[in-house]
Coordinates of C-alpha atoms in Angstrom, one line a residue:
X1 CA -9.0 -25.6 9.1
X2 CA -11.2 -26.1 6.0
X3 CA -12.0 -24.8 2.9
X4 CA -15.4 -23.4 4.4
X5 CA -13.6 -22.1 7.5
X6 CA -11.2 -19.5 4.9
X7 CA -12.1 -16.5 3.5
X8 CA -12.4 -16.3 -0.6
X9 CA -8.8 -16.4 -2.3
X10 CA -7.6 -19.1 0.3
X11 CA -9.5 -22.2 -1.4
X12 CA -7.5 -25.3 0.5
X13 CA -6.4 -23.7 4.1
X14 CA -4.9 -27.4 4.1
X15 CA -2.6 -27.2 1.0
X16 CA -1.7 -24.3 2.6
X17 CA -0.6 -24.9 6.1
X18 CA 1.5 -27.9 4.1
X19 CA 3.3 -25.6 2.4
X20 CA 3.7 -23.1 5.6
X21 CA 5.4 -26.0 7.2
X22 CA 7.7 -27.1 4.5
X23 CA 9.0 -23.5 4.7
X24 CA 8.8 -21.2 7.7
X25 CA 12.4 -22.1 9.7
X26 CA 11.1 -24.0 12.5
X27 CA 8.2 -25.5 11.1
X28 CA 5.9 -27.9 10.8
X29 CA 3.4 -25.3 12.1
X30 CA -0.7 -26.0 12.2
X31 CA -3.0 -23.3 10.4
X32 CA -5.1 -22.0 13.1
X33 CA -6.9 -19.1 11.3
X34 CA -7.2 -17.3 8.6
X35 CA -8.4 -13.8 8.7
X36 CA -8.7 -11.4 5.5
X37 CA -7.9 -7.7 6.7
X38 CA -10.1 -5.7 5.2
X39 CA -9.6 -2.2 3.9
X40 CA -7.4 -2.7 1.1
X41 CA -8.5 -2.3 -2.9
X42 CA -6.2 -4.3 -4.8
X43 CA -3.7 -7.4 -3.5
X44 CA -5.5 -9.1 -0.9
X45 CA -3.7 -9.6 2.7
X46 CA -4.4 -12.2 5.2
X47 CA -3.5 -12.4 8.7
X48 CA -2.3 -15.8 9.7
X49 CA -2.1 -17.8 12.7
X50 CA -0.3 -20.5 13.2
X51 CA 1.0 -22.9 16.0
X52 CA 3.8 -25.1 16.4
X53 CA 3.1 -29.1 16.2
X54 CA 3.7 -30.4 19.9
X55 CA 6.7 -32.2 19.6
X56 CA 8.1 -31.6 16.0
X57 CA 11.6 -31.7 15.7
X58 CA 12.0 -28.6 13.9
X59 CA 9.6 -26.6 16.5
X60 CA 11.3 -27.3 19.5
X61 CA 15.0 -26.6 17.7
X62 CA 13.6 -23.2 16.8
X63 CA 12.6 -22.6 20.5
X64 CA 15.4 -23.3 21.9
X65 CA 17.3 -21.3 19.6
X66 CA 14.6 -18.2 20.0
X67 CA 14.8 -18.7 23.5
X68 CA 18.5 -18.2 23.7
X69 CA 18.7 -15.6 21.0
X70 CA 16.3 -14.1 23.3
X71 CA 18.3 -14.0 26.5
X72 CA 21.1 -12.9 24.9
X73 CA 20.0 -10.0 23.0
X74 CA 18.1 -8.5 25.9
X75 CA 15.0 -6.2 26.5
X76 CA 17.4 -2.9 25.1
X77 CA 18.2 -4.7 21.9
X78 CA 14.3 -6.1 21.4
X79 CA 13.6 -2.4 21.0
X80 CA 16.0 -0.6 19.3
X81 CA 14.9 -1.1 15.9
X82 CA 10.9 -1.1 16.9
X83 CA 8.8 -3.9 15.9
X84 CA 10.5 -7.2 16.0
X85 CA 7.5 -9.0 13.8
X86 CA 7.2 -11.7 15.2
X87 CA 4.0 -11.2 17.1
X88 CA 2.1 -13.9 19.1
X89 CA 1.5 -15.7 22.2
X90 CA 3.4 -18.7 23.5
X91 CA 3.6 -21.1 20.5
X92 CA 1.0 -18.7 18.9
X93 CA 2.6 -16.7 15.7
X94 CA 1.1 -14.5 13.5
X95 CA 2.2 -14.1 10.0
X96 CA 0.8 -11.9 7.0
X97 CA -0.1 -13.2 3.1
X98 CA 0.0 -11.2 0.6
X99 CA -1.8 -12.3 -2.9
X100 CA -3.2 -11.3 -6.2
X101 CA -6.9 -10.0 -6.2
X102 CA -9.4 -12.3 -7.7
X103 CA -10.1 -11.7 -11.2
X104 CA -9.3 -9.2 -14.0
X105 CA -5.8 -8.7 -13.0
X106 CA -3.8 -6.4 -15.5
X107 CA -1.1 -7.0 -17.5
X108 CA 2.2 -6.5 -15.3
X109 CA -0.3 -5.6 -12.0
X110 CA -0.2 -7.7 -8.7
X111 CA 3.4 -8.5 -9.1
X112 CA 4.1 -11.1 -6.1
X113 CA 7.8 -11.5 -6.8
X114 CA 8.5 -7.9 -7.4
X115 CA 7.3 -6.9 -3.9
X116 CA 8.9 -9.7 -2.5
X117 CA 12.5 -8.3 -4.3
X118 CA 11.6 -4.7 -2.8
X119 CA 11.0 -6.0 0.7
X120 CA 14.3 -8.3 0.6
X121 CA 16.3 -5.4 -0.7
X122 CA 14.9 -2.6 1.9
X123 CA 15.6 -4.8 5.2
X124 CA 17.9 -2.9 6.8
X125 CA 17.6 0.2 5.5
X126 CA 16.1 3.5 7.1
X127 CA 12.6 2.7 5.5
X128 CA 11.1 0.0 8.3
X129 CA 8.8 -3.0 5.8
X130 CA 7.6 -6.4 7.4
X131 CA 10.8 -9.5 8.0
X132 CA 9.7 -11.7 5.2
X133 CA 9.6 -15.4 5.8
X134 CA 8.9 -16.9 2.1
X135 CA 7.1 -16.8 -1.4
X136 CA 5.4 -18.9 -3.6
X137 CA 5.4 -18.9 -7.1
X138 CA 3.0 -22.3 -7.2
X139 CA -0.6 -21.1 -8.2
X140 CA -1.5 -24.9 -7.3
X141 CA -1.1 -23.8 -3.3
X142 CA -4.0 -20.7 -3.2
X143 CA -4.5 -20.5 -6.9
X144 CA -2.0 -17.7 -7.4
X145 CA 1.7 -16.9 -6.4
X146 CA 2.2 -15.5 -3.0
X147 CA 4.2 -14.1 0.0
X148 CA 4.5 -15.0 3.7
X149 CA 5.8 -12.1 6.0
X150 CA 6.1 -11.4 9.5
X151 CA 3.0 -9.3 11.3
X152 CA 4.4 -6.1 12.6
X153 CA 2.5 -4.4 15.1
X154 CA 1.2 -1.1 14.3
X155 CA -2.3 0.4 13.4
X156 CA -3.7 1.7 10.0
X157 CA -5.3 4.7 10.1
X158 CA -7.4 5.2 7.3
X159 CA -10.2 7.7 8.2
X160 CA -11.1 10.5 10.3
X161 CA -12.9 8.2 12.5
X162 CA -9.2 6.4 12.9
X163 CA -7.5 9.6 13.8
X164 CA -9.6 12.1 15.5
X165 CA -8.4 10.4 18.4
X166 CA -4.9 11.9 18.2
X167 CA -3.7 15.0 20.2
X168 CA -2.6 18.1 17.5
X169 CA 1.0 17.3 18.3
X170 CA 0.5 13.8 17.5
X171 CA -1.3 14.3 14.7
X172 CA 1.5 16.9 13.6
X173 CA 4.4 14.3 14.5
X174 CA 3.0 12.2 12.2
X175 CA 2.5 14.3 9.4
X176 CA 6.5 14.9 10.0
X177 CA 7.3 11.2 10.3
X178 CA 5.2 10.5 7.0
X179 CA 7.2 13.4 5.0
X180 CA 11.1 12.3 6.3
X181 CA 9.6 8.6 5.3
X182 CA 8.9 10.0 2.0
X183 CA 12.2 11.7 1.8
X184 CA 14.2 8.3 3.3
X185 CA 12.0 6.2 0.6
X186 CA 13.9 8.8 -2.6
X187 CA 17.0 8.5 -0.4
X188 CA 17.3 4.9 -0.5
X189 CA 20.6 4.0 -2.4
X190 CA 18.7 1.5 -4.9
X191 CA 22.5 0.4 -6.6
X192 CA 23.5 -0.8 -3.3
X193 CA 20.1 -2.5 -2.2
X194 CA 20.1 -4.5 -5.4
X195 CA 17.7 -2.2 -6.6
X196 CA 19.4 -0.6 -9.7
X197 CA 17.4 -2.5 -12.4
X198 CA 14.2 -2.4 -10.7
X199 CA 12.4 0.3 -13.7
X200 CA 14.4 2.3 -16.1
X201 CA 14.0 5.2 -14.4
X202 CA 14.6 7.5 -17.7
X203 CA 11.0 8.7 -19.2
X204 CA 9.2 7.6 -16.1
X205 CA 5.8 9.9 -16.5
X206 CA 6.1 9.5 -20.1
X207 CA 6.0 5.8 -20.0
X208 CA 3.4 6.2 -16.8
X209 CA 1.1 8.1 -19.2
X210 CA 1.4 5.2 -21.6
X211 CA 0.8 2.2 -18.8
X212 CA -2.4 3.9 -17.6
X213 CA -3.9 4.7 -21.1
X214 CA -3.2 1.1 -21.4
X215 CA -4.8 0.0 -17.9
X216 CA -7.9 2.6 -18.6
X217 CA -8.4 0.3 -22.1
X218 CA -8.5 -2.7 -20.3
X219 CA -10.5 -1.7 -17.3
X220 CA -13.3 0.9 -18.6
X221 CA -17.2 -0.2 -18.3
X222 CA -18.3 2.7 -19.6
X223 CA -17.7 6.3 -21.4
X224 CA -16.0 8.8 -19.5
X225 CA -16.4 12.4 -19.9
X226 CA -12.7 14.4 -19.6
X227 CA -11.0 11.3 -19.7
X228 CA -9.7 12.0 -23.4
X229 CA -9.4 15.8 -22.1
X230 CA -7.3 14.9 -19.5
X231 CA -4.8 12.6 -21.0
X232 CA -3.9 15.2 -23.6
X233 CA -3.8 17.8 -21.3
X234 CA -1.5 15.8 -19.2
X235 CA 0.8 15.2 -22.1
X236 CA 1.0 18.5 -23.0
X237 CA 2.3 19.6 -20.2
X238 CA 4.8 16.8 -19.0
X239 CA 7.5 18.1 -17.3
X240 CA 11.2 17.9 -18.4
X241 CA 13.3 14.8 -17.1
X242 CA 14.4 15.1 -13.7
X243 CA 15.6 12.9 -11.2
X244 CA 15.3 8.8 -10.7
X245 CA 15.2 7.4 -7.3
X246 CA 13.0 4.5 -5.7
X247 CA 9.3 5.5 -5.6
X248 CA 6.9 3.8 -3.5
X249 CA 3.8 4.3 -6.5
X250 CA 1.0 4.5 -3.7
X251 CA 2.6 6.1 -0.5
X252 CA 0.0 7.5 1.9
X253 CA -0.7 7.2 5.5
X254 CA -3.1 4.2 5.5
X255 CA -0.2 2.2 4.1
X256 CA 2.3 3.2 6.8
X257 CA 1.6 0.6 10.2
X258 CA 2.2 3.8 13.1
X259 CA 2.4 2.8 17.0
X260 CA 0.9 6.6 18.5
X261 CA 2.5 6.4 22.1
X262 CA 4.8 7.5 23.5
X263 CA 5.1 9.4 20.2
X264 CA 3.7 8.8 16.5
X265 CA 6.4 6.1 15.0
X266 CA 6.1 4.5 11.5
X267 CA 6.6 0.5 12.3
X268 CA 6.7 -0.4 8.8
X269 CA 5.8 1.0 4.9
X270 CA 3.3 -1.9 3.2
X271 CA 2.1 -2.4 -0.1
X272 CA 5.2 -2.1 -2.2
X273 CA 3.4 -3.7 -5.5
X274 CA 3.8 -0.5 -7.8
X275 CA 7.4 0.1 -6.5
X276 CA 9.6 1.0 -9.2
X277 CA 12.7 3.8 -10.2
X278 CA 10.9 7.1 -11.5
X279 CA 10.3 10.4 -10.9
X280 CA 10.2 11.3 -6.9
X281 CA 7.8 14.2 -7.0
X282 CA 5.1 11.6 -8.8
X283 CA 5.2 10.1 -5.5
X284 CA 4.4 13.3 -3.3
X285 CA 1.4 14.2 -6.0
X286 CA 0.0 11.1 -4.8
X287 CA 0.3 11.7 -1.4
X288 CA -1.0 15.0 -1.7
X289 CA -4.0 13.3 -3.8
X290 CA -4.8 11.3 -0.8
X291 CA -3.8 14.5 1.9
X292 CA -7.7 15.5 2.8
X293 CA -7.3 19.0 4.5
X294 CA -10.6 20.0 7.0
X295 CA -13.7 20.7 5.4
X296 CA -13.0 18.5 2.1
X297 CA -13.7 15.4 4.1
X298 CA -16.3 13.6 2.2
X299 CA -15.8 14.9 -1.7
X300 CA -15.7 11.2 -2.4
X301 CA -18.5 9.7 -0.3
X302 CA -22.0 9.3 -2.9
X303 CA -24.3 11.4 -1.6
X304 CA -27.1 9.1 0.6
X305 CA -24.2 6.7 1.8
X306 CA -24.3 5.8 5.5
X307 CA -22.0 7.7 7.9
X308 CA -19.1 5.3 7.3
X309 CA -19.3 4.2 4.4
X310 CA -15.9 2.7 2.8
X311 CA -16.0 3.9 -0.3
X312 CA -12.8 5.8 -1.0
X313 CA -11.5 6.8 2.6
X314 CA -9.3 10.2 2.1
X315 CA -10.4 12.4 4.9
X316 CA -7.8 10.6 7.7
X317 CA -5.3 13.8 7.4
X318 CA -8.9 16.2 7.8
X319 CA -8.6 16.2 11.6
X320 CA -7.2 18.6 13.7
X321 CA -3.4 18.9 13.8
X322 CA -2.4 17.4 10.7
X323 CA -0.2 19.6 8.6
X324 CA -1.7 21.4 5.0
X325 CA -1.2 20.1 1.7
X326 CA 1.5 23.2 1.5
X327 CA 3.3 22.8 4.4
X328 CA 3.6 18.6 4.0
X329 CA 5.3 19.8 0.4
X330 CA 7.2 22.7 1.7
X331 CA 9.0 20.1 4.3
X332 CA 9.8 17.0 2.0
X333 CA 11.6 20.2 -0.2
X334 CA 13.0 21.3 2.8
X335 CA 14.5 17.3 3.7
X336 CA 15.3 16.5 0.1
X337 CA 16.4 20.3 -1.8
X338 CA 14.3 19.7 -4.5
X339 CA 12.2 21.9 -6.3
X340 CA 8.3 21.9 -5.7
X341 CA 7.0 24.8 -7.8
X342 CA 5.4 22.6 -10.4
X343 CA 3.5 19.8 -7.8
X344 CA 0.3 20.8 -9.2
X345 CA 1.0 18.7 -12.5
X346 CA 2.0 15.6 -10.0
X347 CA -0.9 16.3 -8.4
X348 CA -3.2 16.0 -11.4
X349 CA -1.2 13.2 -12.5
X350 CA -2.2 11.3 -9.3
X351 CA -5.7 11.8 -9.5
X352 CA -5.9 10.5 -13.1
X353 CA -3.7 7.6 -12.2
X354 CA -6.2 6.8 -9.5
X355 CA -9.1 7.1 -11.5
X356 CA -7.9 4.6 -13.4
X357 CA -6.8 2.2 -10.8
X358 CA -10.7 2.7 -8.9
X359 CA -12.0 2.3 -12.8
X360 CA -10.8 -1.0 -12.3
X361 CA -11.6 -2.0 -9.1
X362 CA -15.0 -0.8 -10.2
X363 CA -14.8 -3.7 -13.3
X364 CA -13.5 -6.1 -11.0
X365 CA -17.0 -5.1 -9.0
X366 CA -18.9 -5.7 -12.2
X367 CA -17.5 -8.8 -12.5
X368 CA -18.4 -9.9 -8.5
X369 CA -15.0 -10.8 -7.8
X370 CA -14.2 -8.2 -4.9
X371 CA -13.5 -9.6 -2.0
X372 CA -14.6 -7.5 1.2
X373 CA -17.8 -4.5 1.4
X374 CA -18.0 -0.9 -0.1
X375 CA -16.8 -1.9 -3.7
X376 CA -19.9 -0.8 -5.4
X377 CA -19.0 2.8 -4.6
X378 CA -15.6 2.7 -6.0
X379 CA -17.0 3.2 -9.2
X380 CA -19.1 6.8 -7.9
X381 CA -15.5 8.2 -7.6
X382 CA -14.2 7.8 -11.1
X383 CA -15.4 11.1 -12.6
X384 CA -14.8 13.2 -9.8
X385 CA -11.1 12.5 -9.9
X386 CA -10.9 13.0 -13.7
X387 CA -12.7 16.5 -12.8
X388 CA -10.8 17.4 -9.9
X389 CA -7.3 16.7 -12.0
X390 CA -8.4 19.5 -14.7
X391 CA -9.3 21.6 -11.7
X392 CA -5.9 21.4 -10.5
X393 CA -4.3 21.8 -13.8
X394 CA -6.5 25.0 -14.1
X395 CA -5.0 26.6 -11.1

């Protein structure tokens, strides 16, 4: 490949495909393609083929050794644990990169190595994430630091047009899978997984409050009415400390990969880059942020856009079957014993936090270094979070 064959953030495909080979086991591998998967807002993600190099040393080593792995593990023990992710055909392999978005990146945002640590630490726990094969903290291979994992197979559903072609019950087994994930995600024993420093965990919303203030500085194009309404409102009203466990910081369906037959499974939870130790209910405002119930499909979408239009995609949970708002909370209190009664204030808190983060997708716009289509509408979606956060906090 070529530098005019890749898509933007992959500037030397070859400087790439020599590092690939100097470290996936088995290697050297050829670059075959590069393909950027579209849909995300923040770290970019690349699906990578590559092929072995007829007659490399290393390559045929590493198929004999899968082959007899292979045969000795059998067909029962290739599914037990779900997707094996290593996904290809013949000497065909397809692996995922995960890197940095281009321009304006925030202080302590896009945190390569940190996602990496999460990943590494969760393999073999009961939250499923991508086998990792290797990072890079060279920003003379792509221009940034990087990650290499295995492709897992699974779809994302990210809009109604994804899931109205679920059945109700499968639509309703996956709300249930997505709510234990949550509650498996707070269960996770972080001292055991070599998780324990990760955040300090203590005065999580408080110092969330601060970080975001911070971010919003950094990232605003323009002024923003309820913004300063908002931000005292929500520190008024922070809650007392409660508990500390491992929280996901952007957990929500279109970052769960799902296989729908014979029944709704989650194959693996992505996009760990906000992963930290803080309060678990921040986590289910969030979710309940992006949990789109029928008939508000479309809040989001600027008036005149195209049926289809990217923009910010939040009506996947809007078709039929999918569980309320209500009953997703009343089960994750049901799985984990804790108390729900004040979700509204995580709830507010998500939508500000995500006004923020669009705020600066939207500079990032300005500033023509998004990669991908629908950017310019990110910004339309800015004041109607800060509005529907004092709605919420309104009761």
């Amino acid at each position: 490949m070529t530098a005019t064959d890749a898509p933007p953030g992959i500037p030397s495909p070859p400087r790439l495909a020599a590092w690939l080979s100097d470290h996936i086991p088995g290697g050297p591998v050829e670059l075959t393609d590069i393909q950027l998967i579209a849909g995300g807002r923040s770290n970019l993600t690349y699906r990578l083929t590559v092929s072995e190099v007829p007659g490399a040393k290393g390559a045929e080593e590493a198929k004999g050794a899968k082959e007899g792995e292979e045969a000795k593990e059998g067909e029962e023990a290739k599914g037990a644990k779900g997707a094996k992710g290593t996904e290809g055909t013949g000497d065909r392999r397809l692996l995922v990169l995960r890197r940095p978005p281009l321009g304006h990146v925030l202080p302590t945002a896009h945190d390569m190595s940190r996602e990496f640590r999460v990943l590494s630490a969760l393999a073999g726990t009961q939250v499923p994430v991508a086998p990792l094969v290797a990072a890079c903290t060279d920003d003379e291979v792509i221009g940034a630091p990087f990650y290499v994992m295995e492709h897992v197979p699974g779809v994302v559903l990210r809009s109604r047009a994804d899931t109205k072609v679920l059945t109700e019950t499968q639509a309703a087994d996956l709300s249930r899978c997505l709510a234990d994930m949550l509650a498996a995600i707070h269960g996770v024993d972080v001292a055991a997984v070599g998780l324990g420093d990760l955040g300090r965990g203590a005065g999580y919303l408080r110092r969330q409050l601060d970080r975001w203030q911070r971010q919003w500085e950094l990232s605003a194009t323009r002024e923003m009415p309820g913004y300063t309404q908002l931000v005292d409102r929500l520190t008024t009203a922070l809650p007392a400390e409660g508990e500390v466990t491992l929280v996901h910081g952007d957990y929500r369906l279109d970052n769960a990969l799902v296989t729908l037959d014979p029944r709704p499974r989650i194959t693996a939870v992505v996009d760990w880059e906000m992963a930290t130790l803080g309060d678990p209910l921040a986590d289910l405002g969030l979710t309940l942020v992006y949990w789109t119930e029928d008939g508000e499909q479309g809040w989001l979408t600027q008036d005149g856009a195209p049926a289809g239009t990217r923009a910010v995609s939040t009506d996947a949970t809007a078709s039929p079957g999918f569980w309320t708002r209500a009953e997703f909370a009343a089960e994750y209190a049901r799985l984990t014993g804790r108390d729900v009664s004040r979700i509204g204030y995580y709830v507010a808190f998500g939508y500000f936090k995500l006004a923020v983060v669009l705020e600066g997708i939207h500079a990032r716009y300005l500033q023509r270094k998004t990669v991908g289509e629908g950017f310019e509408r990110e910004g339309f979606a800015v004041p109607l979070l800060i509005a529907r956060a004092h709605q919420v906090l309104d009761g």
